[in-house]
């Protein structure tokens, strides 16, 4: 029998809407925490295992005539998919920041406002992170709840309601049915966890092609390069009215600029080469994470880390799932199934992805260093796939800057 679930009204983020308030905008910051998990918490598994091993070794007794066998941790074999979800759960220490969301009539139910599917290919290793709009209208299947009950299948609901219906498992099941991808691992983090994870990384450099002044978030930055952290990083990731056309799709692009910069920092010696920083980040990330049982084994995390640690920047690609406007609601979107299938076919064939979409002034970011144009007379490289124009994104090797829209 289906369980009765109290639904919380969702708010569209795609059209030119009245400011939705700090809560929903803040939740987009969860993408940062998810990217920390995406690029670093997985990679730091080896550091965590080493640290635990050293702790045990310090109290170990050596048996005479016996030599300790060296640990043999190999990288995860084959490709895999990891779902990263950001939820708007309230925590006591942060509830005062979010007003009615945590204390008023809108405090019932938790939404999955950030949804990123990370695909890691087999050799040669490539990482592709696909962001799904929170207001993507799609079928939600019947899901098993934590209490063992089941929810009814629904033909058309916003993606960000799946967590409310059946938790992390339901989000994974919904994304699997949409994409056809098998999801081996899944993890979710709250906005409180993201705040702590972001503090642990010590700031990220972001580029502004033009100034951003957004009174909705309080962000006021001139053009140029800035290192943002703490409340300023929060404002940067919340801003919707301050970039592009003021839509949520523009904000996703702006956030992907942050994620690209974050990925470069995490892989640098500044973080991965700094063991105290890595261990602090590991502790913060792993204590603020809800994970599938497949992702709770430290050895598995270490193996995943070894699988992704040497992926070049040009093969770390951030994409937006392609959509059309929903004919039934101008503030919602529906799947662009044909182009999405082309994208997944290329990803599953382990082709190097080339983004062909050229950003306009209405979008959240400007690509400062676009990929080299394809020579029409050159012999096509079968390992490279030019994505349809409808698919926006960039690689971590490309420099992007926020397209500010002073409002």
mmCIF file of C-alpha atoms in Angstrom:
data_model
loop_
_atom_site.group_PDB
_atom_site.id
_atom_site.type_symbol
_atom_site.label_atom_id
_atom_site.label_comp_id
_atom_site.label_asym_id
_atom_site.label_seq_id
_atom_site.Cartn_x
_atom_site.Cartn_y
_atom_site.Cartn_z
ATOM 1 C CA UNK A 1 0.000 0.000 0.000
ATOM 2 C CA UNK A 2 1.320 3.400 -0.858
ATOM 3 C CA UNK A 3 2.379 5.668 1.977
ATOM 4 C CA UNK A 4 0.744 9.056 2.313
ATOM 5 C CA UNK A 5 3.300 11.802 1.956
ATOM 6 C CA UNK A 6 2.755 15.419 2.802
ATOM 7 C CA UNK A 7 3.878 17.343 -0.237
ATOM 8 C CA UNK A 8 5.733 20.593 0.023
ATOM 9 C CA UNK A 9 5.068 23.009 -2.793
ATOM 10 C CA UNK A 10 8.078 23.303 -5.107
ATOM 11 C CA UNK A 11 9.087 26.584 -6.671
ATOM 12 C CA UNK A 12 10.233 26.907 -10.278
ATOM 13 C CA UNK A 13 13.630 28.446 -10.898
ATOM 14 C CA UNK A 14 13.757 28.728 -14.679
ATOM 15 C CA UNK A 15 11.720 31.779 -15.537
ATOM 16 C CA UNK A 16 12.219 35.410 -14.596
ATOM 17 C CA UNK A 17 10.547 34.990 -11.232
ATOM 18 C CA UNK A 18 10.274 36.998 -8.063
ATOM 19 C CA UNK A 19 13.157 36.212 -5.743
ATOM 20 C CA UNK A 20 12.379 32.830 -4.129
ATOM 21 C CA UNK A 21 14.076 33.769 -0.883
ATOM 22 C CA UNK A 22 17.405 32.781 0.618
ATOM 23 C CA UNK A 23 16.580 29.163 1.385
ATOM 24 C CA UNK A 24 16.049 27.765 -2.095
ATOM 25 C CA UNK A 25 18.830 29.888 -3.536
ATOM 26 C CA UNK A 26 21.267 28.806 -0.845
ATOM 27 C CA UNK A 27 20.606 25.185 -1.597
ATOM 28 C CA UNK A 28 22.333 25.520 -4.919
ATOM 29 C CA UNK A 29 25.520 25.745 -2.899
ATOM 30 C CA UNK A 30 25.095 22.055 -2.272
ATOM 31 C CA UNK A 31 26.600 21.543 -5.696
ATOM 32 C CA UNK A 32 29.888 22.693 -4.209
ATOM 33 C CA UNK A 33 29.819 20.110 -1.475
ATOM 34 C CA UNK A 34 28.882 17.488 -3.998
ATOM 35 C CA UNK A 35 31.811 18.495 -6.141
ATOM 36 C CA UNK A 36 34.086 18.188 -3.131
ATOM 37 C CA UNK A 37 32.790 14.652 -2.747
ATOM 38 C CA UNK A 38 33.011 14.186 -6.511
ATOM 39 C CA UNK A 39 36.627 15.170 -6.933
ATOM 40 C CA UNK A 40 38.215 15.020 -3.517
ATOM 41 C CA UNK A 41 36.408 12.925 -0.961
ATOM 42 C CA UNK A 42 36.723 10.019 -3.351
ATOM 43 C CA UNK A 43 40.366 10.759 -4.031
ATOM 44 C CA UNK A 44 41.199 11.220 -0.365
ATOM 45 C CA UNK A 45 40.109 7.691 0.417
ATOM 46 C CA UNK A 46 43.677 6.507 -0.003
ATOM 47 C CA UNK A 47 44.867 9.184 2.437
ATOM 48 C CA UNK A 48 42.209 8.174 4.962
ATOM 49 C CA UNK A 49 43.129 4.494 4.722
ATOM 50 C CA UNK A 50 46.828 5.364 5.069
ATOM 51 C CA UNK A 51 46.142 7.495 8.155
ATOM 52 C CA UNK A 52 44.115 4.738 9.804
ATOM 53 C CA UNK A 53 46.789 2.210 8.884
ATOM 54 C CA UNK A 54 49.496 4.386 10.459
ATOM 55 C CA UNK A 55 47.441 4.686 13.651
ATOM 56 C CA UNK A 56 47.143 0.920 13.924
ATOM 57 C CA UNK A 57 50.826 0.417 13.075
ATOM 58 C CA UNK A 58 51.885 2.736 15.896
ATOM 59 C CA UNK A 59 50.450 0.242 18.412
ATOM 60 C CA UNK A 60 51.391 -2.937 16.562
ATOM 61 C CA UNK A 61 53.687 -5.669 17.814
ATOM 62 C CA UNK A 62 56.156 -7.200 15.387
ATOM 63 C CA UNK A 63 56.405 -10.979 15.538
ATOM 64 C CA UNK A 64 59.917 -12.320 15.392
ATOM 65 C CA UNK A 65 60.750 -13.842 12.046
ATOM 66 C CA UNK A 66 57.662 -12.407 10.334
ATOM 67 C CA UNK A 67 57.635 -9.571 7.802
ATOM 68 C CA UNK A 68 54.516 -7.481 7.351
ATOM 69 C CA UNK A 69 52.957 -7.829 3.914
ATOM 70 C CA UNK A 70 52.608 -4.476 2.143
ATOM 71 C CA UNK A 71 49.025 -3.302 1.575
ATOM 72 C CA UNK A 72 47.712 -3.956 -1.910
ATOM 73 C CA UNK A 73 44.986 -1.489 -2.805
ATOM 74 C CA UNK A 74 44.232 -1.520 -6.508
ATOM 75 C CA UNK A 75 42.063 0.992 -8.328
ATOM 76 C CA UNK A 76 38.404 0.293 -8.948
ATOM 77 C CA UNK A 77 38.050 -1.864 -12.042
ATOM 78 C CA UNK A 78 35.884 -0.772 -14.953
ATOM 79 C CA UNK A 79 33.602 2.233 -15.255
ATOM 80 C CA UNK A 80 30.926 3.288 -12.787
ATOM 81 C CA UNK A 81 28.280 5.921 -12.056
ATOM 82 C CA UNK A 82 28.007 7.889 -8.810
ATOM 83 C CA UNK A 83 24.948 9.995 -8.004
ATOM 84 C CA UNK A 84 25.528 13.119 -5.917
ATOM 85 C CA UNK A 85 22.472 14.735 -4.339
ATOM 86 C CA UNK A 86 22.064 17.950 -2.340
ATOM 87 C CA UNK A 87 19.070 18.114 -0.001
ATOM 88 C CA UNK A 88 17.525 21.041 1.847
ATOM 89 C CA UNK A 89 17.372 19.290 5.221
ATOM 90 C CA UNK A 90 17.374 21.539 8.282
ATOM 91 C CA UNK A 91 19.996 21.176 11.010
ATOM 92 C CA UNK A 92 19.676 22.809 14.434
ATOM 93 C CA UNK A 93 22.909 24.767 14.184
ATOM 94 C CA UNK A 94 21.946 26.294 10.823
ATOM 95 C CA UNK A 95 18.147 26.512 11.072
ATOM 96 C CA UNK A 96 18.215 30.178 12.108
ATOM 97 C CA UNK A 97 19.655 31.071 8.705
ATOM 98 C CA UNK A 98 16.673 29.773 6.759
ATOM 99 C CA UNK A 99 13.555 31.304 8.253
ATOM 100 C CA UNK A 100 10.260 29.668 7.276
ATOM 101 C CA UNK A 101 12.007 26.792 5.552
ATOM 102 C CA UNK A 102 13.035 25.389 8.930
ATOM 103 C CA UNK A 103 10.389 26.817 11.259
ATOM 104 C CA UNK A 104 7.338 27.820 9.228
ATOM 105 C CA UNK A 105 4.661 26.186 7.085
ATOM 106 C CA UNK A 106 7.254 25.259 4.454
ATOM 107 C CA UNK A 107 9.304 23.139 6.850
ATOM 108 C CA UNK A 108 7.760 19.781 5.943
ATOM 109 C CA UNK A 109 9.609 17.456 3.596
ATOM 110 C CA UNK A 110 13.108 17.560 2.104
ATOM 111 C CA UNK A 111 13.845 18.212 -1.556
ATOM 112 C CA UNK A 112 16.759 17.082 -3.725
ATOM 113 C CA UNK A 113 17.580 20.494 -5.181
ATOM 114 C CA UNK A 114 20.983 19.496 -6.614
ATOM 115 C CA UNK A 115 21.364 16.337 -8.701
ATOM 116 C CA UNK A 116 24.648 15.442 -10.384
ATOM 117 C CA UNK A 117 25.431 12.110 -12.023
ATOM 118 C CA UNK A 118 29.158 11.443 -12.223
ATOM 119 C CA UNK A 119 30.245 8.908 -14.818
ATOM 120 C CA UNK A 120 33.781 7.546 -14.517
ATOM 121 C CA UNK A 121 34.846 5.579 -17.576
ATOM 122 C CA UNK A 122 37.177 2.636 -17.807
ATOM 123 C CA UNK A 123 40.584 3.146 -19.404
ATOM 124 C CA UNK A 124 41.283 5.747 -20.551
ATOM 125 C CA UNK A 125 39.733 7.264 -17.443
ATOM 126 C CA UNK A 126 37.365 10.181 -18.014
ATOM 127 C CA UNK A 127 35.003 11.965 -15.593
ATOM 128 C CA UNK A 128 31.734 13.453 -16.818
ATOM 129 C CA UNK A 129 29.465 15.278 -14.357
ATOM 130 C CA UNK A 130 25.931 15.829 -15.662
ATOM 131 C CA UNK A 131 23.770 18.339 -13.746
ATOM 132 C CA UNK A 132 19.990 17.855 -13.868
ATOM 133 C CA UNK A 133 17.677 20.878 -13.422
ATOM 134 C CA UNK A 134 15.671 20.657 -10.217
ATOM 135 C CA UNK A 135 12.494 21.569 -12.123
ATOM 136 C CA UNK A 136 12.867 18.850 -14.747
ATOM 137 C CA UNK A 137 9.415 17.263 -15.083
ATOM 138 C CA UNK A 138 9.598 13.480 -15.439
ATOM 139 C CA UNK A 139 8.066 10.213 -14.254
ATOM 140 C CA UNK A 140 8.931 9.157 -10.703
ATOM 141 C CA UNK A 141 8.731 5.384 -10.177
ATOM 142 C CA UNK A 142 7.319 3.535 -7.202
ATOM 143 C CA UNK A 143 9.943 3.622 -4.457
ATOM 144 C CA UNK A 144 10.582 1.793 -1.196
ATOM 145 C CA UNK A 145 10.729 4.108 1.804
ATOM 146 C CA UNK A 146 12.973 3.812 4.868
ATOM 147 C CA UNK A 147 10.062 2.374 6.833
ATOM 148 C CA UNK A 148 9.606 -0.403 4.266
ATOM 149 C CA UNK A 149 6.479 0.956 2.597
ATOM 150 C CA UNK A 150 6.109 1.887 -1.044
ATOM 151 C CA UNK A 151 5.092 5.044 -2.827
ATOM 152 C CA UNK A 152 2.908 5.197 -5.912
ATOM 153 C CA UNK A 153 4.498 5.718 -9.309
ATOM 154 C CA UNK A 154 3.789 9.160 -10.772
ATOM 155 C CA UNK A 155 3.771 10.068 -14.451
ATOM 156 C CA UNK A 156 4.998 13.646 -14.160
ATOM 157 C CA UNK A 157 6.553 15.376 -11.172
ATOM 158 C CA UNK A 158 9.541 17.715 -10.678
ATOM 159 C CA UNK A 159 12.788 15.832 -10.157
ATOM 160 C CA UNK A 160 13.466 17.593 -6.875
ATOM 161 C CA UNK A 161 10.468 15.933 -5.232
ATOM 162 C CA UNK A 162 11.903 12.406 -5.525
ATOM 163 C CA UNK A 163 13.853 12.602 -2.253
ATOM 164 C CA UNK A 164 10.720 13.661 -0.398
ATOM 165 C CA UNK A 165 8.873 10.614 -1.716
ATOM 166 C CA UNK A 166 11.487 7.922 -1.123
ATOM 167 C CA UNK A 167 14.862 9.277 -0.053
ATOM 168 C CA UNK A 168 18.202 8.836 -1.791
ATOM 169 C CA UNK A 169 17.187 5.483 -3.239
ATOM 170 C CA UNK A 170 14.197 7.071 -4.990
ATOM 171 C CA UNK A 171 16.357 9.793 -6.540
ATOM 172 C CA UNK A 172 18.751 7.135 -7.842
ATOM 173 C CA UNK A 173 15.903 5.048 -9.223
ATOM 174 C CA UNK A 174 14.370 8.093 -10.935
ATOM 175 C CA UNK A 175 17.671 9.117 -12.553
ATOM 176 C CA UNK A 176 18.318 5.519 -13.636
ATOM 177 C CA UNK A 177 14.956 5.310 -15.401
ATOM 178 C CA UNK A 178 15.560 8.665 -17.094
ATOM 179 C CA UNK A 179 19.110 7.961 -18.288
ATOM 180 C CA UNK A 180 19.412 4.198 -18.531
ATOM 181 C CA UNK A 181 22.622 4.427 -16.488
ATOM 182 C CA UNK A 182 23.304 1.858 -13.771
ATOM 183 C CA UNK A 183 24.125 3.768 -10.580
ATOM 184 C CA UNK A 184 26.559 1.806 -8.444
ATOM 185 C CA UNK A 185 27.080 4.498 -5.787
ATOM 186 C CA UNK A 186 25.059 7.386 -4.366
ATOM 187 C CA UNK A 187 25.589 10.045 -1.725
ATOM 188 C CA UNK A 188 23.720 13.076 -0.417
ATOM 189 C CA UNK A 189 24.695 16.058 1.701
ATOM 190 C CA UNK A 190 22.725 18.787 3.467
ATOM 191 C CA UNK A 191 23.363 22.501 3.147
ATOM 192 C CA UNK A 192 24.903 22.538 6.637
ATOM 193 C CA UNK A 193 27.358 19.887 5.538
ATOM 194 C CA UNK A 194 28.202 21.877 2.446
ATOM 195 C CA UNK A 195 28.968 24.975 4.514
ATOM 196 C CA UNK A 196 31.414 22.969 6.610
ATOM 197 C CA UNK A 197 32.984 21.248 3.620
ATOM 198 C CA UNK A 198 33.414 24.563 1.821
ATOM 199 C CA UNK A 199 35.133 26.081 4.864
ATOM 200 C CA UNK A 200 37.495 23.113 4.983
ATOM 201 C CA UNK A 201 38.753 23.736 1.447
ATOM 202 C CA UNK A 202 39.856 27.291 2.270
ATOM 203 C CA UNK A 203 38.386 29.250 -0.630
ATOM 204 C CA UNK A 204 38.114 28.970 -4.393
ATOM 205 C CA UNK A 205 39.225 31.398 -7.114
ATOM 206 C CA UNK A 206 36.398 32.600 -9.356
ATOM 207 C CA UNK A 207 36.464 34.854 -12.398
ATOM 208 C CA UNK A 208 33.958 37.633 -13.135
ATOM 209 C CA UNK A 209 33.889 38.935 -16.698
ATOM 210 C CA UNK A 210 31.640 41.777 -15.510
ATOM 211 C CA UNK A 211 30.595 42.942 -12.034
ATOM 212 C CA UNK A 212 27.946 41.110 -10.047
ATOM 213 C CA UNK A 213 25.714 43.097 -7.734
ATOM 214 C CA UNK A 214 22.739 41.129 -6.530
ATOM 215 C CA UNK A 215 20.697 42.597 -3.689
ATOM 216 C CA UNK A 216 18.797 39.325 -3.332
ATOM 217 C CA UNK A 217 21.922 37.582 -2.046
ATOM 218 C CA UNK A 218 24.000 40.561 -0.950
ATOM 219 C CA UNK A 219 26.788 39.748 -3.402
ATOM 220 C CA UNK A 220 28.695 42.792 -4.660
ATOM 221 C CA UNK A 221 31.901 41.992 -6.581
ATOM 222 C CA UNK A 222 33.757 43.921 -9.295
ATOM 223 C CA UNK A 223 35.035 42.248 -12.437
ATOM 224 C CA UNK A 224 38.218 40.254 -12.027
ATOM 225 C CA UNK A 225 39.557 37.254 -10.114
ATOM 226 C CA UNK A 226 38.364 36.738 -6.541
ATOM 227 C CA UNK A 227 38.995 34.109 -3.894
ATOM 228 C CA UNK A 228 35.630 33.429 -2.297
ATOM 229 C CA UNK A 229 34.955 31.492 0.883
ATOM 230 C CA UNK A 230 32.581 31.560 3.811
ATOM 231 C CA UNK A 231 29.558 33.802 3.392
ATOM 232 C CA UNK A 232 30.906 35.305 0.170
ATOM 233 C CA UNK A 233 31.197 31.879 -1.461
ATOM 234 C CA UNK A 234 27.655 31.231 -0.290
ATOM 235 C CA UNK A 235 26.451 34.444 -1.924
ATOM 236 C CA UNK A 236 28.290 33.631 -5.145
ATOM 237 C CA UNK A 237 26.663 30.227 -5.419
ATOM 238 C CA UNK A 238 23.229 31.509 -4.455
ATOM 239 C CA UNK A 239 23.120 34.264 -7.037
ATOM 240 C CA UNK A 240 20.561 33.801 -9.792
ATOM 241 C CA UNK A 241 19.483 37.364 -10.523
ATOM 242 C CA UNK A 242 23.138 38.408 -10.636
ATOM 243 C CA UNK A 243 24.161 36.285 -13.639
ATOM 244 C CA UNK A 244 22.956 35.750 -17.188
ATOM 245 C CA UNK A 245 19.219 36.023 -17.711
ATOM 246 C CA UNK A 246 18.415 35.452 -14.047
ATOM 247 C CA UNK A 247 17.237 31.873 -14.596
ATOM 248 C CA UNK A 248 18.214 28.690 -12.794
ATOM 249 C CA UNK A 249 19.849 27.307 -15.946
ATOM 250 C CA UNK A 250 22.136 30.346 -15.965
ATOM 251 C CA UNK A 251 22.949 29.739 -12.330
ATOM 252 C CA UNK A 252 23.932 26.133 -13.093
ATOM 253 C CA UNK A 253 26.479 27.455 -15.591
ATOM 254 C CA UNK A 254 27.822 29.897 -13.010
ATOM 255 C CA UNK A 255 28.129 27.126 -10.447
ATOM 256 C CA UNK A 256 29.976 24.941 -12.940
ATOM 257 C CA UNK A 257 32.590 27.680 -13.220
ATOM 258 C CA UNK A 258 33.081 27.349 -9.468
ATOM 259 C CA UNK A 259 33.183 23.550 -9.749
ATOM 260 C CA UNK A 260 35.831 23.645 -12.484
ATOM 261 C CA UNK A 261 38.004 25.917 -10.369
ATOM 262 C CA UNK A 262 37.370 23.748 -7.330
ATOM 263 C CA UNK A 263 38.373 20.621 -9.246
ATOM 264 C CA UNK A 264 41.634 22.227 -10.318
ATOM 265 C CA UNK A 265 42.370 23.271 -6.737
ATOM 266 C CA UNK A 266 41.518 19.892 -5.256
ATOM 267 C CA UNK A 267 43.820 18.076 -7.650
ATOM 268 C CA UNK A 268 46.651 20.558 -7.061
ATOM 269 C CA UNK A 269 49.457 20.147 -4.545
ATOM 270 C CA UNK A 270 47.690 22.782 -2.447
ATOM 271 C CA UNK A 271 45.092 20.204 -1.450
ATOM 272 C CA UNK A 272 45.884 16.678 -2.637
ATOM 273 C CA UNK A 273 49.542 17.251 -1.828
ATOM 274 C CA UNK A 274 48.788 18.557 1.671
ATOM 275 C CA UNK A 275 48.012 15.622 3.955
ATOM 276 C CA UNK A 276 46.670 17.649 6.936
ATOM 277 C CA UNK A 277 44.320 19.532 4.607
ATOM 278 C CA UNK A 278 43.189 16.301 2.967
ATOM 279 C CA UNK A 279 42.514 14.588 6.285
ATOM 280 C CA UNK A 280 40.576 17.601 7.569
ATOM 281 C CA UNK A 281 38.544 17.647 4.386
ATOM 282 C CA UNK A 282 38.036 13.893 4.556
ATOM 283 C CA UNK A 283 36.742 14.046 8.094
ATOM 284 C CA UNK A 284 34.418 16.956 7.288
ATOM 285 C CA UNK A 285 33.083 15.385 4.100
ATOM 286 C CA UNK A 286 32.552 11.887 5.396
ATOM 287 C CA UNK A 287 30.828 13.030 8.607
ATOM 288 C CA UNK A 288 28.363 15.137 6.592
ATOM 289 C CA UNK A 289 27.449 12.518 4.043
ATOM 290 C CA UNK A 290 24.547 10.106 3.618
ATOM 291 C CA UNK A 291 25.792 7.310 1.391
ATOM 292 C CA UNK A 292 24.544 4.130 -0.229
ATOM 293 C CA UNK A 293 25.786 0.954 1.450
ATOM 294 C CA UNK A 294 28.035 0.409 -1.571
ATOM 295 C CA UNK A 295 29.924 3.590 -0.637
ATOM 296 C CA UNK A 296 30.496 2.985 3.067
ATOM 297 C CA UNK A 297 33.513 0.682 2.734
ATOM 298 C CA UNK A 298 36.748 2.713 3.141
ATOM 299 C CA UNK A 299 38.550 0.286 0.834
ATOM 300 C CA UNK A 300 36.017 0.946 -1.922
ATOM 301 C CA UNK A 301 36.454 4.698 -1.484
ATOM 302 C CA UNK A 302 40.219 4.259 -1.740
ATOM 303 C CA UNK A 303 39.823 2.206 -4.920
ATOM 304 C CA UNK A 304 37.599 4.864 -6.461
ATOM 305 C CA UNK A 305 40.138 7.509 -5.507
ATOM 306 C CA UNK A 306 42.922 5.605 -7.218
ATOM 307 C CA UNK A 307 40.747 5.259 -10.330
ATOM 308 C CA UNK A 308 40.226 9.019 -10.745
ATOM 309 C CA UNK A 309 43.374 10.598 -9.314
ATOM 310 C CA UNK A 310 45.218 10.987 -12.629
ATOM 311 C CA UNK A 311 42.399 12.088 -14.947
ATOM 312 C CA UNK A 312 43.607 15.121 -16.999
ATOM 313 C CA UNK A 313 41.646 18.365 -16.750
ATOM 314 C CA UNK A 314 40.471 18.160 -20.364
ATOM 315 C CA UNK A 315 38.758 14.868 -19.539
ATOM 316 C CA UNK A 316 36.900 16.258 -16.511
ATOM 317 C CA UNK A 317 33.763 17.628 -18.167
ATOM 318 C CA UNK A 318 30.744 19.373 -16.610
ATOM 319 C CA UNK A 319 27.514 19.201 -18.636
ATOM 320 C CA UNK A 320 23.914 20.323 -18.259
ATOM 321 C CA UNK A 321 21.301 17.715 -19.069
ATOM 322 C CA UNK A 322 19.530 18.955 -22.238
ATOM 323 C CA UNK A 323 15.946 20.132 -21.875
ATOM 324 C CA UNK A 324 13.066 21.887 -23.595
ATOM 325 C CA UNK A 325 10.607 24.282 -22.017
ATOM 326 C CA UNK A 326 7.575 22.464 -20.672
ATOM 327 C CA UNK A 327 4.544 23.335 -22.869
ATOM 328 C CA UNK A 328 2.317 22.920 -19.807
ATOM 329 C CA UNK A 329 4.310 25.282 -17.541
ATOM 330 C CA UNK A 330 6.688 28.032 -18.659
ATOM 331 C CA UNK A 331 8.578 27.708 -15.373
ATOM 332 C CA UNK A 332 9.374 24.007 -15.823
ATOM 333 C CA UNK A 333 11.431 21.986 -18.298
ATOM 334 C CA UNK A 334 11.135 18.541 -19.879
ATOM 335 C CA UNK A 335 13.738 16.160 -21.224
ATOM 336 C CA UNK A 336 15.333 16.659 -24.644
ATOM 337 C CA UNK A 337 15.405 12.896 -25.039
ATOM 338 C CA UNK A 338 17.041 12.704 -28.463
ATOM 339 C CA UNK A 339 20.083 14.837 -27.616
ATOM 340 C CA UNK A 340 20.346 13.262 -24.174
ATOM 341 C CA UNK A 341 20.579 9.826 -25.760
ATOM 342 C CA UNK A 342 23.372 11.003 -28.068
ATOM 343 C CA UNK A 343 25.213 12.314 -25.005
ATOM 344 C CA UNK A 344 24.866 9.066 -23.067
ATOM 345 C CA UNK A 345 25.874 6.993 -26.104
ATOM 346 C CA UNK A 346 29.096 9.008 -26.397
ATOM 347 C CA UNK A 347 29.753 8.816 -22.658
ATOM 348 C CA UNK A 348 29.208 5.046 -22.560
ATOM 349 C CA UNK A 349 31.442 4.604 -25.634
ATOM 350 C CA UNK A 350 34.154 6.460 -23.671
ATOM 351 C CA UNK A 351 34.618 9.101 -26.342
ATOM 352 C CA UNK A 352 36.317 12.361 -25.510
ATOM 353 C CA UNK A 353 33.551 14.960 -25.335
ATOM 354 C CA UNK A 354 33.709 18.273 -27.156
ATOM 355 C CA UNK A 355 31.191 20.960 -26.155
ATOM 356 C CA UNK A 356 30.047 22.808 -29.299
ATOM 357 C CA UNK A 357 27.532 25.132 -27.654
ATOM 358 C CA UNK A 358 28.654 28.765 -27.735
ATOM 359 C CA UNK A 359 27.440 30.696 -24.705
ATOM 360 C CA UNK A 360 25.481 33.889 -25.267
ATOM 361 C CA UNK A 361 25.095 37.033 -23.161
ATOM 362 C CA UNK A 362 21.991 35.492 -21.606
ATOM 363 C CA UNK A 363 23.903 32.646 -19.987
ATOM 364 C CA UNK A 364 25.590 32.484 -16.619
ATOM 365 C CA UNK A 365 29.170 32.112 -17.813
ATOM 366 C CA UNK A 366 31.453 33.151 -20.625
ATOM 367 C CA UNK A 367 34.036 30.663 -21.863
ATOM 368 C CA UNK A 368 37.335 32.555 -21.945
ATOM 369 C CA UNK A 369 39.317 29.661 -23.379
ATOM 370 C CA UNK A 370 37.033 27.643 -25.658
ATOM 371 C CA UNK A 371 38.121 24.315 -27.031
ATOM 372 C CA UNK A 372 40.099 24.426 -30.251
ATOM 373 C CA UNK A 373 37.785 24.493 -33.303
ATOM 374 C CA UNK A 374 37.511 21.355 -35.354
ATOM 375 C CA UNK A 375 39.327 21.477 -38.679
ATOM 376 C CA UNK A 376 36.718 20.402 -41.275
ATOM 377 C CA UNK A 377 39.476 19.002 -43.485
ATOM 378 C CA UNK A 378 41.094 16.973 -40.755
ATOM 379 C CA UNK A 379 40.518 13.256 -40.496
ATOM 380 C CA UNK A 380 37.864 12.788 -37.791
ATOM 381 C CA UNK A 381 39.156 11.296 -34.559
ATOM 382 C CA UNK A 382 36.736 8.478 -33.648
ATOM 383 C CA UNK A 383 37.576 8.946 -29.962
ATOM 384 C CA UNK A 384 36.253 12.547 -29.985
ATOM 385 C CA UNK A 385 32.538 13.312 -30.069
ATOM 386 C CA UNK A 386 31.145 16.780 -30.782
ATOM 387 C CA UNK A 387 28.107 17.135 -28.531
ATOM 388 C CA UNK A 388 24.860 18.597 -29.902
ATOM 389 C CA UNK A 389 24.544 22.367 -29.531
ATOM 390 C CA UNK A 390 21.718 21.897 -26.993
ATOM 391 C CA UNK A 391 24.171 20.493 -24.438
ATOM 392 C CA UNK A 392 25.939 23.220 -22.472
ATOM 393 C CA UNK A 393 29.071 22.796 -20.423
ATOM 394 C CA UNK A 394 32.835 22.979 -20.276
ATOM 395 C CA UNK A 395 35.883 20.997 -19.254
ATOM 396 C CA UNK A 396 38.026 21.712 -16.216
ATOM 397 C CA UNK A 397 40.798 22.677 -18.646
ATOM 398 C CA UNK A 398 38.791 25.622 -19.975
ATOM 399 C CA UNK A 399 38.755 29.026 -18.291
ATOM 400 C CA UNK A 400 35.258 30.376 -17.705
ATOM 401 C CA UNK A 401 34.110 33.630 -16.127
ATOM 402 C CA UNK A 402 30.773 34.594 -14.611
ATOM 403 C CA UNK A 403 28.591 36.691 -16.869
ATOM 404 C CA UNK A 404 27.435 39.291 -14.376
ATOM 405 C CA UNK A 405 24.113 41.029 -14.721
ATOM 406 C CA UNK A 406 23.903 43.958 -12.318
ATOM 407 C CA UNK A 407 20.372 44.109 -10.883
#
